[in-house]
mmCIF file of N, CA, C and O in Angstrom:
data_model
loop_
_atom_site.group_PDB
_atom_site.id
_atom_site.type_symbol
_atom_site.label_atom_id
_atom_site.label_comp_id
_atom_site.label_asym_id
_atom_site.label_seq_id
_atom_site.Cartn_x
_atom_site.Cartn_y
_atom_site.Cartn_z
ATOM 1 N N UNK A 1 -16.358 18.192 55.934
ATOM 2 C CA UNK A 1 -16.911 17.153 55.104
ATOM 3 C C UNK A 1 -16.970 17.620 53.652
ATOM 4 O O UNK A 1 -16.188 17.155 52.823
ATOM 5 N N UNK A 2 -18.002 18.647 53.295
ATOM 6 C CA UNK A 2 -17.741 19.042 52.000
ATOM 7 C C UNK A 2 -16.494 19.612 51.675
ATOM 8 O O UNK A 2 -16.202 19.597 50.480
ATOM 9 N N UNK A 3 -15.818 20.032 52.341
ATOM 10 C CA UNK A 3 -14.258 20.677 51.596
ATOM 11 C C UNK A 3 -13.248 19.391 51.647
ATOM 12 O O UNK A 3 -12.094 19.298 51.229
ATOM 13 N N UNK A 4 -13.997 18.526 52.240
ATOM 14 C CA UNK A 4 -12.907 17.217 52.020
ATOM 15 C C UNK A 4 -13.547 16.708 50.894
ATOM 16 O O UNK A 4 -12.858 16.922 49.897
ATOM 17 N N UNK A 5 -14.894 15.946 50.569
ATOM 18 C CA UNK A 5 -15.111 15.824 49.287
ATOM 19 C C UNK A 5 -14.859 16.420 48.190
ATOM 20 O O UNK A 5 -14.530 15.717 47.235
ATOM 21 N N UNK A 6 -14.934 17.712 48.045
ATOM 22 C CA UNK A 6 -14.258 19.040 46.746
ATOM 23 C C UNK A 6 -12.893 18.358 46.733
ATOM 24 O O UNK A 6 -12.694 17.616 45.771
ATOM 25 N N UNK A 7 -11.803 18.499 47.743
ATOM 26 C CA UNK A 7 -10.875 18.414 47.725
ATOM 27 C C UNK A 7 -10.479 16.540 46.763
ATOM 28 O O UNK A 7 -9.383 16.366 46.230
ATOM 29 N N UNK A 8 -11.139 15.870 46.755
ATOM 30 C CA UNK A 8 -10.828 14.115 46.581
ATOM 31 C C UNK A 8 -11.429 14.732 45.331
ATOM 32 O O UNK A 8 -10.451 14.844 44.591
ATOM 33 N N UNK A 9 -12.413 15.162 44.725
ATOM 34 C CA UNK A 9 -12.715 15.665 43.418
ATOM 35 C C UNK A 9 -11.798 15.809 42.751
ATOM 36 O O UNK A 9 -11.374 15.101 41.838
ATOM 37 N N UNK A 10 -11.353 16.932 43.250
ATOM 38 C CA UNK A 10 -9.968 18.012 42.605
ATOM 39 C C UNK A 10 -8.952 16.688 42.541
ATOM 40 O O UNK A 10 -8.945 16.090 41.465
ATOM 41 N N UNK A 11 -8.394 16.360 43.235
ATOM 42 C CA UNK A 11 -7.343 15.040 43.217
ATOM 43 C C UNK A 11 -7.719 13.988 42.257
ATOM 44 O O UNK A 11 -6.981 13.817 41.286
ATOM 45 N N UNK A 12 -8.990 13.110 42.432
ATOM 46 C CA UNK A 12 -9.618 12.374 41.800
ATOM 47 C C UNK A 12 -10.150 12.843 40.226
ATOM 48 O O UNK A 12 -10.863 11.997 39.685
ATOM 49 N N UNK A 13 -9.967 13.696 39.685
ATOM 50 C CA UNK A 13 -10.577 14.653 38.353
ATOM 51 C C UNK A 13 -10.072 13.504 37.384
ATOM 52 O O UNK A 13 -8.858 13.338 37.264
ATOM 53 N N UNK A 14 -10.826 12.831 36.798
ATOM 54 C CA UNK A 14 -10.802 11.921 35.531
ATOM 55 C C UNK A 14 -11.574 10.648 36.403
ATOM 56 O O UNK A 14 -12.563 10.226 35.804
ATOM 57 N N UNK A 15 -11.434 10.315 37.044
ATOM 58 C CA UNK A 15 -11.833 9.000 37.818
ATOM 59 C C UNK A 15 -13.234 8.766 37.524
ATOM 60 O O UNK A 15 -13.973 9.356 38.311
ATOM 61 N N UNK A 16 -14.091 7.784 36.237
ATOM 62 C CA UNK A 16 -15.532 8.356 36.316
ATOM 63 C C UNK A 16 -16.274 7.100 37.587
ATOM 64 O O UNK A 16 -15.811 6.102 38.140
ATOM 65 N N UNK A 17 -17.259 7.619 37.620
ATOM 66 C CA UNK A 17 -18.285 6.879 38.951
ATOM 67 C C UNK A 17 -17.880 7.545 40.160
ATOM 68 O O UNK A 17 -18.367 6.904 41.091
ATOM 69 N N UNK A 18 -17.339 8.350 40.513
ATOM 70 C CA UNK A 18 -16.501 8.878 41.908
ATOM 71 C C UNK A 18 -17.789 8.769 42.508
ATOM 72 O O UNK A 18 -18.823 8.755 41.840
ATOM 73 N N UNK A 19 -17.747 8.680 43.957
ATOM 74 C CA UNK A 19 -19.070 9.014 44.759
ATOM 75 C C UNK A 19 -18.108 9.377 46.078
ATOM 76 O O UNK A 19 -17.093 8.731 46.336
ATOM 77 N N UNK A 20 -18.445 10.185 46.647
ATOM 78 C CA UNK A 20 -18.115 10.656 48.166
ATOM 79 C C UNK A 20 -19.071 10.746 49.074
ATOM 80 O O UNK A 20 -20.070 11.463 49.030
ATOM 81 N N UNK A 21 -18.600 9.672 50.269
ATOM 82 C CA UNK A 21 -19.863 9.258 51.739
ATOM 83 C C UNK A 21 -18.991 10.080 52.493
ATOM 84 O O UNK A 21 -17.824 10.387 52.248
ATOM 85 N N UNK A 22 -19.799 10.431 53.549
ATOM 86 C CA UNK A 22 -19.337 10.549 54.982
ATOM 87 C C UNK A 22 -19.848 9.467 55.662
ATOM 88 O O UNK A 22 -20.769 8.689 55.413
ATOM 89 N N UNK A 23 -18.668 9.627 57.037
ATOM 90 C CA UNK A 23 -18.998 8.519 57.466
ATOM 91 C C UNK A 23 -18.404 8.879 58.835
ATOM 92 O O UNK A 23 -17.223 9.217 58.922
ATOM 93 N N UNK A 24 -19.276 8.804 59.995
ATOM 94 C CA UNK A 24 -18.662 10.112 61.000
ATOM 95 C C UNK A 24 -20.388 9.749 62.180
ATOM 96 O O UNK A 24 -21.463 9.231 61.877
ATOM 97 N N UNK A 25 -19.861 10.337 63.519
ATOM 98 C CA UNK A 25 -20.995 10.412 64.218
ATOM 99 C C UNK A 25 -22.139 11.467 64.298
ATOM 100 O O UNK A 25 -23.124 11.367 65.030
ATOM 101 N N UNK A 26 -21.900 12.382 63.534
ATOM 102 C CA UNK A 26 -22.262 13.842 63.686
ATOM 103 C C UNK A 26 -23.922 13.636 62.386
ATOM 104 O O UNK A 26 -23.797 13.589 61.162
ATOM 105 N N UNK A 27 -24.954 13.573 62.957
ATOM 106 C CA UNK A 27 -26.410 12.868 62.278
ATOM 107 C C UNK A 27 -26.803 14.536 61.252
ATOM 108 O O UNK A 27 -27.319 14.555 60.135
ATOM 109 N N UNK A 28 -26.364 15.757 62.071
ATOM 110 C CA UNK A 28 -25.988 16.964 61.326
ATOM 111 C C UNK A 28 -25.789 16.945 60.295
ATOM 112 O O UNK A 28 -26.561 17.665 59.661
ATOM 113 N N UNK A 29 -24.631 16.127 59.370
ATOM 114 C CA UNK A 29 -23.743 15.886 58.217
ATOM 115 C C UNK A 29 -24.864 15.487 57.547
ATOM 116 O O UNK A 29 -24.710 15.774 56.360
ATOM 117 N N UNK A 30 -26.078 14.882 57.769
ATOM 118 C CA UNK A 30 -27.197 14.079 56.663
ATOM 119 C C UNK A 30 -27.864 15.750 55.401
ATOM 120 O O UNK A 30 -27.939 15.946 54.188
ATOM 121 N N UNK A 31 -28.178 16.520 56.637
ATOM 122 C CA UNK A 31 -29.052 17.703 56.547
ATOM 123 C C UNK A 31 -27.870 18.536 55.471
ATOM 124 O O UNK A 31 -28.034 18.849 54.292
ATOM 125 N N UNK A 32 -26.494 18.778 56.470
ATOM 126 C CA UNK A 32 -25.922 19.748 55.520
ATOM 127 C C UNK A 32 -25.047 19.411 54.256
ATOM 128 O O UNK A 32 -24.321 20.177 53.621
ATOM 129 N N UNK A 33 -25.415 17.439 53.951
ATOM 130 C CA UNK A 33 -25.350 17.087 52.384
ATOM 131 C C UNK A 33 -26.306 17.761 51.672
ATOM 132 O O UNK A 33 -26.013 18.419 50.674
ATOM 133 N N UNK A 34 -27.495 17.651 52.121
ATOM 134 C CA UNK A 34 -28.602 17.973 51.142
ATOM 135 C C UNK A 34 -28.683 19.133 50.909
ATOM 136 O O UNK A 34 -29.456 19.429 49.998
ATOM 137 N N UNK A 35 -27.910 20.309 51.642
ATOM 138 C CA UNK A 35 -28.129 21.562 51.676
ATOM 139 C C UNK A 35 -27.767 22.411 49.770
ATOM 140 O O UNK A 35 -26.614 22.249 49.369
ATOM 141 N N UNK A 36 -28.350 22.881 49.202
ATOM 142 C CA UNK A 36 -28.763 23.747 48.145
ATOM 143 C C UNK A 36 -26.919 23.594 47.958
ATOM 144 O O UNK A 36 -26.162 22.749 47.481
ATOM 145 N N UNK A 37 -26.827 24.422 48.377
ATOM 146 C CA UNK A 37 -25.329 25.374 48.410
ATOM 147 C C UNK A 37 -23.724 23.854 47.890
ATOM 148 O O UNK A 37 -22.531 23.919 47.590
ATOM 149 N N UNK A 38 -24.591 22.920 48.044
ATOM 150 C CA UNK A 38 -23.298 21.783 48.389
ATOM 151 C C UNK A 38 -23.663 20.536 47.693
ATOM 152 O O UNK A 38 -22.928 19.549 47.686
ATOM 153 N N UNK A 39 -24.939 20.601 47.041
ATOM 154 C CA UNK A 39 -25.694 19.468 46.278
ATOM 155 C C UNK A 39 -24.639 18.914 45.739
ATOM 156 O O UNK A 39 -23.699 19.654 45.452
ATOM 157 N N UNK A 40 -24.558 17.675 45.509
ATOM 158 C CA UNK A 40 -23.736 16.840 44.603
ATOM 159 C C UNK A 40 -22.315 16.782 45.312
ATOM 160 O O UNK A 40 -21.615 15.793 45.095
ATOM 161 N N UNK A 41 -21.982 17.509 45.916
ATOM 162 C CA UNK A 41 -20.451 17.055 46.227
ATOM 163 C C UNK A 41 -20.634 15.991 47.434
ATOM 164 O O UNK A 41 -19.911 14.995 47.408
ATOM 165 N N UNK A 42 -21.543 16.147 48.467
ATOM 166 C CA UNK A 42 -21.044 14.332 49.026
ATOM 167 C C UNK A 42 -22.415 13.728 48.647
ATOM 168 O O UNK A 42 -23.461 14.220 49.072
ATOM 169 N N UNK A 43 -22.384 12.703 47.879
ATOM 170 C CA UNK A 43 -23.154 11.638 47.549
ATOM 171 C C UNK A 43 -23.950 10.689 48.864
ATOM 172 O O UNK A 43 -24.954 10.043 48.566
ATOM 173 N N UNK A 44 -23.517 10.671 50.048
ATOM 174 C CA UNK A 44 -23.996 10.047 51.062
ATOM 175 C C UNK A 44 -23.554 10.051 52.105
ATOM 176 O O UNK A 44 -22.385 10.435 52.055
ATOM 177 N N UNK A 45 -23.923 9.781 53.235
ATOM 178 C CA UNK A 45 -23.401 10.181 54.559
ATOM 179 C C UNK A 45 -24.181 8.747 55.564
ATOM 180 O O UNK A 45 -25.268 8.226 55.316
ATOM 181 N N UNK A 46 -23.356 8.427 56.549
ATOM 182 C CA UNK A 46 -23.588 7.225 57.074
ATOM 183 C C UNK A 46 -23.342 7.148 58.346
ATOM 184 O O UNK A 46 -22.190 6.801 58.606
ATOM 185 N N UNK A 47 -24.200 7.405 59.456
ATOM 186 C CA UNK A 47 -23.477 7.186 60.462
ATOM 187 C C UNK A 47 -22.771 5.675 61.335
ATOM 188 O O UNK A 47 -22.607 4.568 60.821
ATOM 189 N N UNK A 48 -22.564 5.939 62.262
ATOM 190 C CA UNK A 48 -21.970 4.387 62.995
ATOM 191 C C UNK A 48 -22.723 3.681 62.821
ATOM 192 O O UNK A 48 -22.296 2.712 62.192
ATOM 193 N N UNK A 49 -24.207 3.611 63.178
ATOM 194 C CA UNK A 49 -25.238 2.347 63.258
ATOM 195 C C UNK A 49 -25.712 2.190 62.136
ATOM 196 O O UNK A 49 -26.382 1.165 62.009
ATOM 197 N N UNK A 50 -25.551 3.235 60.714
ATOM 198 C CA UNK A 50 -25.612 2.488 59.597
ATOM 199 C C UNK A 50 -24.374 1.450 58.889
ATOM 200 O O UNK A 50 -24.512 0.563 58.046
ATOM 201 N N UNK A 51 -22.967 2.006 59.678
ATOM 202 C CA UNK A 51 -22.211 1.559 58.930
ATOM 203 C C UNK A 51 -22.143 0.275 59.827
ATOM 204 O O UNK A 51 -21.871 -0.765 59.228
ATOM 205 N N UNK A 52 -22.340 0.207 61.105
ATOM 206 C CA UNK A 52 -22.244 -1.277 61.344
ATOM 207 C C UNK A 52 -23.176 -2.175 60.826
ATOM 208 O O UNK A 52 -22.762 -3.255 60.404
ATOM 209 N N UNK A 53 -24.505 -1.879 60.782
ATOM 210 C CA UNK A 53 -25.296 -2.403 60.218
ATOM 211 C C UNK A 53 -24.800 -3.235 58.665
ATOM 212 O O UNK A 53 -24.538 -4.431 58.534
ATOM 213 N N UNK A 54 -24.783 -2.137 57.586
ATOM 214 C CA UNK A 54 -24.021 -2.821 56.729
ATOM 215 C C UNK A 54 -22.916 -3.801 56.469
ATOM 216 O O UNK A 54 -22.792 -4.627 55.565
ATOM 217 N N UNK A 55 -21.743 -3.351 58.011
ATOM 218 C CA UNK A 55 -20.887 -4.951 57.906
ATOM 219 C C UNK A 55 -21.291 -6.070 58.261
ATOM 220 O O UNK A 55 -20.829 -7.176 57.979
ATOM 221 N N UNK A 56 -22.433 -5.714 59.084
ATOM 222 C CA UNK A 56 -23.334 -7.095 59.949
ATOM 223 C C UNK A 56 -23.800 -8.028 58.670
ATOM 224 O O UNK A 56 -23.451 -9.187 58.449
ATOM 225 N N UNK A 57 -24.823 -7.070 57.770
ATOM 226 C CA UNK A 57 -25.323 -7.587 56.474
ATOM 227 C C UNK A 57 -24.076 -8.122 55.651
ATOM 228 O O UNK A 57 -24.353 -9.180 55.086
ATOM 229 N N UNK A 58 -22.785 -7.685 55.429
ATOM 230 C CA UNK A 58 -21.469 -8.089 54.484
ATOM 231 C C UNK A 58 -20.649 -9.387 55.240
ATOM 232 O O UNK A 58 -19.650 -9.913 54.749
ATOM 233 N N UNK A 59 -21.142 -9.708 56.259
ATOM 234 C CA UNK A 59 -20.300 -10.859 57.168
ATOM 235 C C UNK A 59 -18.760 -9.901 57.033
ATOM 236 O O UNK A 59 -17.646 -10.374 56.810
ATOM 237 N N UNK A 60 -19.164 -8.222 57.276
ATOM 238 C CA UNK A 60 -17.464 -8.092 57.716
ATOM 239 C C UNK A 60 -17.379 -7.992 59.177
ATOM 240 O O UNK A 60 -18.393 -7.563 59.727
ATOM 241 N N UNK A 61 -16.298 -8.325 59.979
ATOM 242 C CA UNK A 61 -16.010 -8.123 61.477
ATOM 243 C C UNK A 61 -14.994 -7.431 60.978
ATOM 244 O O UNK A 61 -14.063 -7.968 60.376
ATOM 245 N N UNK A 62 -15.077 -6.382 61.155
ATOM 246 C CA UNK A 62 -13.682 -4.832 61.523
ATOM 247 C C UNK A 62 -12.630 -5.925 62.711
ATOM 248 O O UNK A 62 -11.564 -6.272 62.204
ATOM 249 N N UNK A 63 -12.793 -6.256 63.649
ATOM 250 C CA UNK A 63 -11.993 -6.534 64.876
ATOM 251 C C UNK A 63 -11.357 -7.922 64.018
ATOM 252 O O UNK A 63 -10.417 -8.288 64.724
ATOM 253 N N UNK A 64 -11.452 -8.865 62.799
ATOM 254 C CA UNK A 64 -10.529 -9.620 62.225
ATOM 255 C C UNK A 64 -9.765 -9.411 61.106
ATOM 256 O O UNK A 64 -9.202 -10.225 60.374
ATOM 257 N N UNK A 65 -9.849 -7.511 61.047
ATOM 258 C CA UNK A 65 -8.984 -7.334 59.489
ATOM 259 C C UNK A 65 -7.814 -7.046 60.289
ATOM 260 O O UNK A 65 -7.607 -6.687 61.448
ATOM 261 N N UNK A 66 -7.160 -7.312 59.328
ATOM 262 C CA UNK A 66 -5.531 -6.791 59.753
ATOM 263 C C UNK A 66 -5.198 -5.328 59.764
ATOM 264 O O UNK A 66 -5.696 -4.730 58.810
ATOM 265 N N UNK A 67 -4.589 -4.694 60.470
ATOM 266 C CA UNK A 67 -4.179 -3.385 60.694
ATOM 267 C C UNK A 67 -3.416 -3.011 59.534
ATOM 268 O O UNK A 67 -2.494 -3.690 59.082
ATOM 269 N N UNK A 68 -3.881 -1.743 58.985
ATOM 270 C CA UNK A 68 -2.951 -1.183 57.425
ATOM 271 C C UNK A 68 -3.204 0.037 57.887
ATOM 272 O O UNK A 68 -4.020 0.446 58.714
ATOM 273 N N UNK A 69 -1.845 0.916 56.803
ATOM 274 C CA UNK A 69 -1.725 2.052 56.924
ATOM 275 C C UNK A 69 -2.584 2.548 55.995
ATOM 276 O O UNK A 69 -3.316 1.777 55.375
ATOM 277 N N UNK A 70 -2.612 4.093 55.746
ATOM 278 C CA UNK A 70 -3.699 5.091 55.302
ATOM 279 C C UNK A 70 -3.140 5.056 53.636
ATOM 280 O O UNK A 70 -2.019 4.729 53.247
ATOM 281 N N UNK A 71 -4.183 5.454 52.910
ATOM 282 C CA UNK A 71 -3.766 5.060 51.550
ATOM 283 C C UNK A 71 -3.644 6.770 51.589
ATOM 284 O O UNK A 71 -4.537 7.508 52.003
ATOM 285 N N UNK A 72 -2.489 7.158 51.125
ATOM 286 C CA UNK A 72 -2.084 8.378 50.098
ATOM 287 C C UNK A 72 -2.941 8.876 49.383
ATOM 288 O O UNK A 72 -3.562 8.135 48.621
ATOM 289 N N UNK A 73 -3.254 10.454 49.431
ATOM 290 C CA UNK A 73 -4.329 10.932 48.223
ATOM 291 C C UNK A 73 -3.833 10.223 46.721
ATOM 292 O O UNK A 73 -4.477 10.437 45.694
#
């Protein structure tokens, strides 16, 4: 998680507002954002029942978007 956020940094370097979530089942990832050592590199972390929650609140249904490929760093 954090060496993937560093890493979208490093790629992303000029981009201002950047923010980096996780977004993953692992409730672990909350604790070792906040950890001293890693402050600031992921901005937020979300698990499944937050992130469904939020599409519930956005009227998004995941199961009516259309299937796309992965966007390129």
């Amino acid at each position: 998680m954090v060496a993937t956020a560093r890493a979208a940094r490093v790629l992303l370097r000029g981009v201002t507002g950047l923010a980096t979530v996780f977004i993953g089942p692992c409730v672990a990832k909350i604790e070792e954002a906040r950890h001293p050592e890693v402050a600031g590199d992921v901005n937020g972390v979300l698990g499944y029942p937050e992130l469904r929650a939020w599409w519930r609140e956005a009227g998004v249904d995941p199961a009516s978007l259309p299937e796309e490929g992965f966007d390129n760093p």
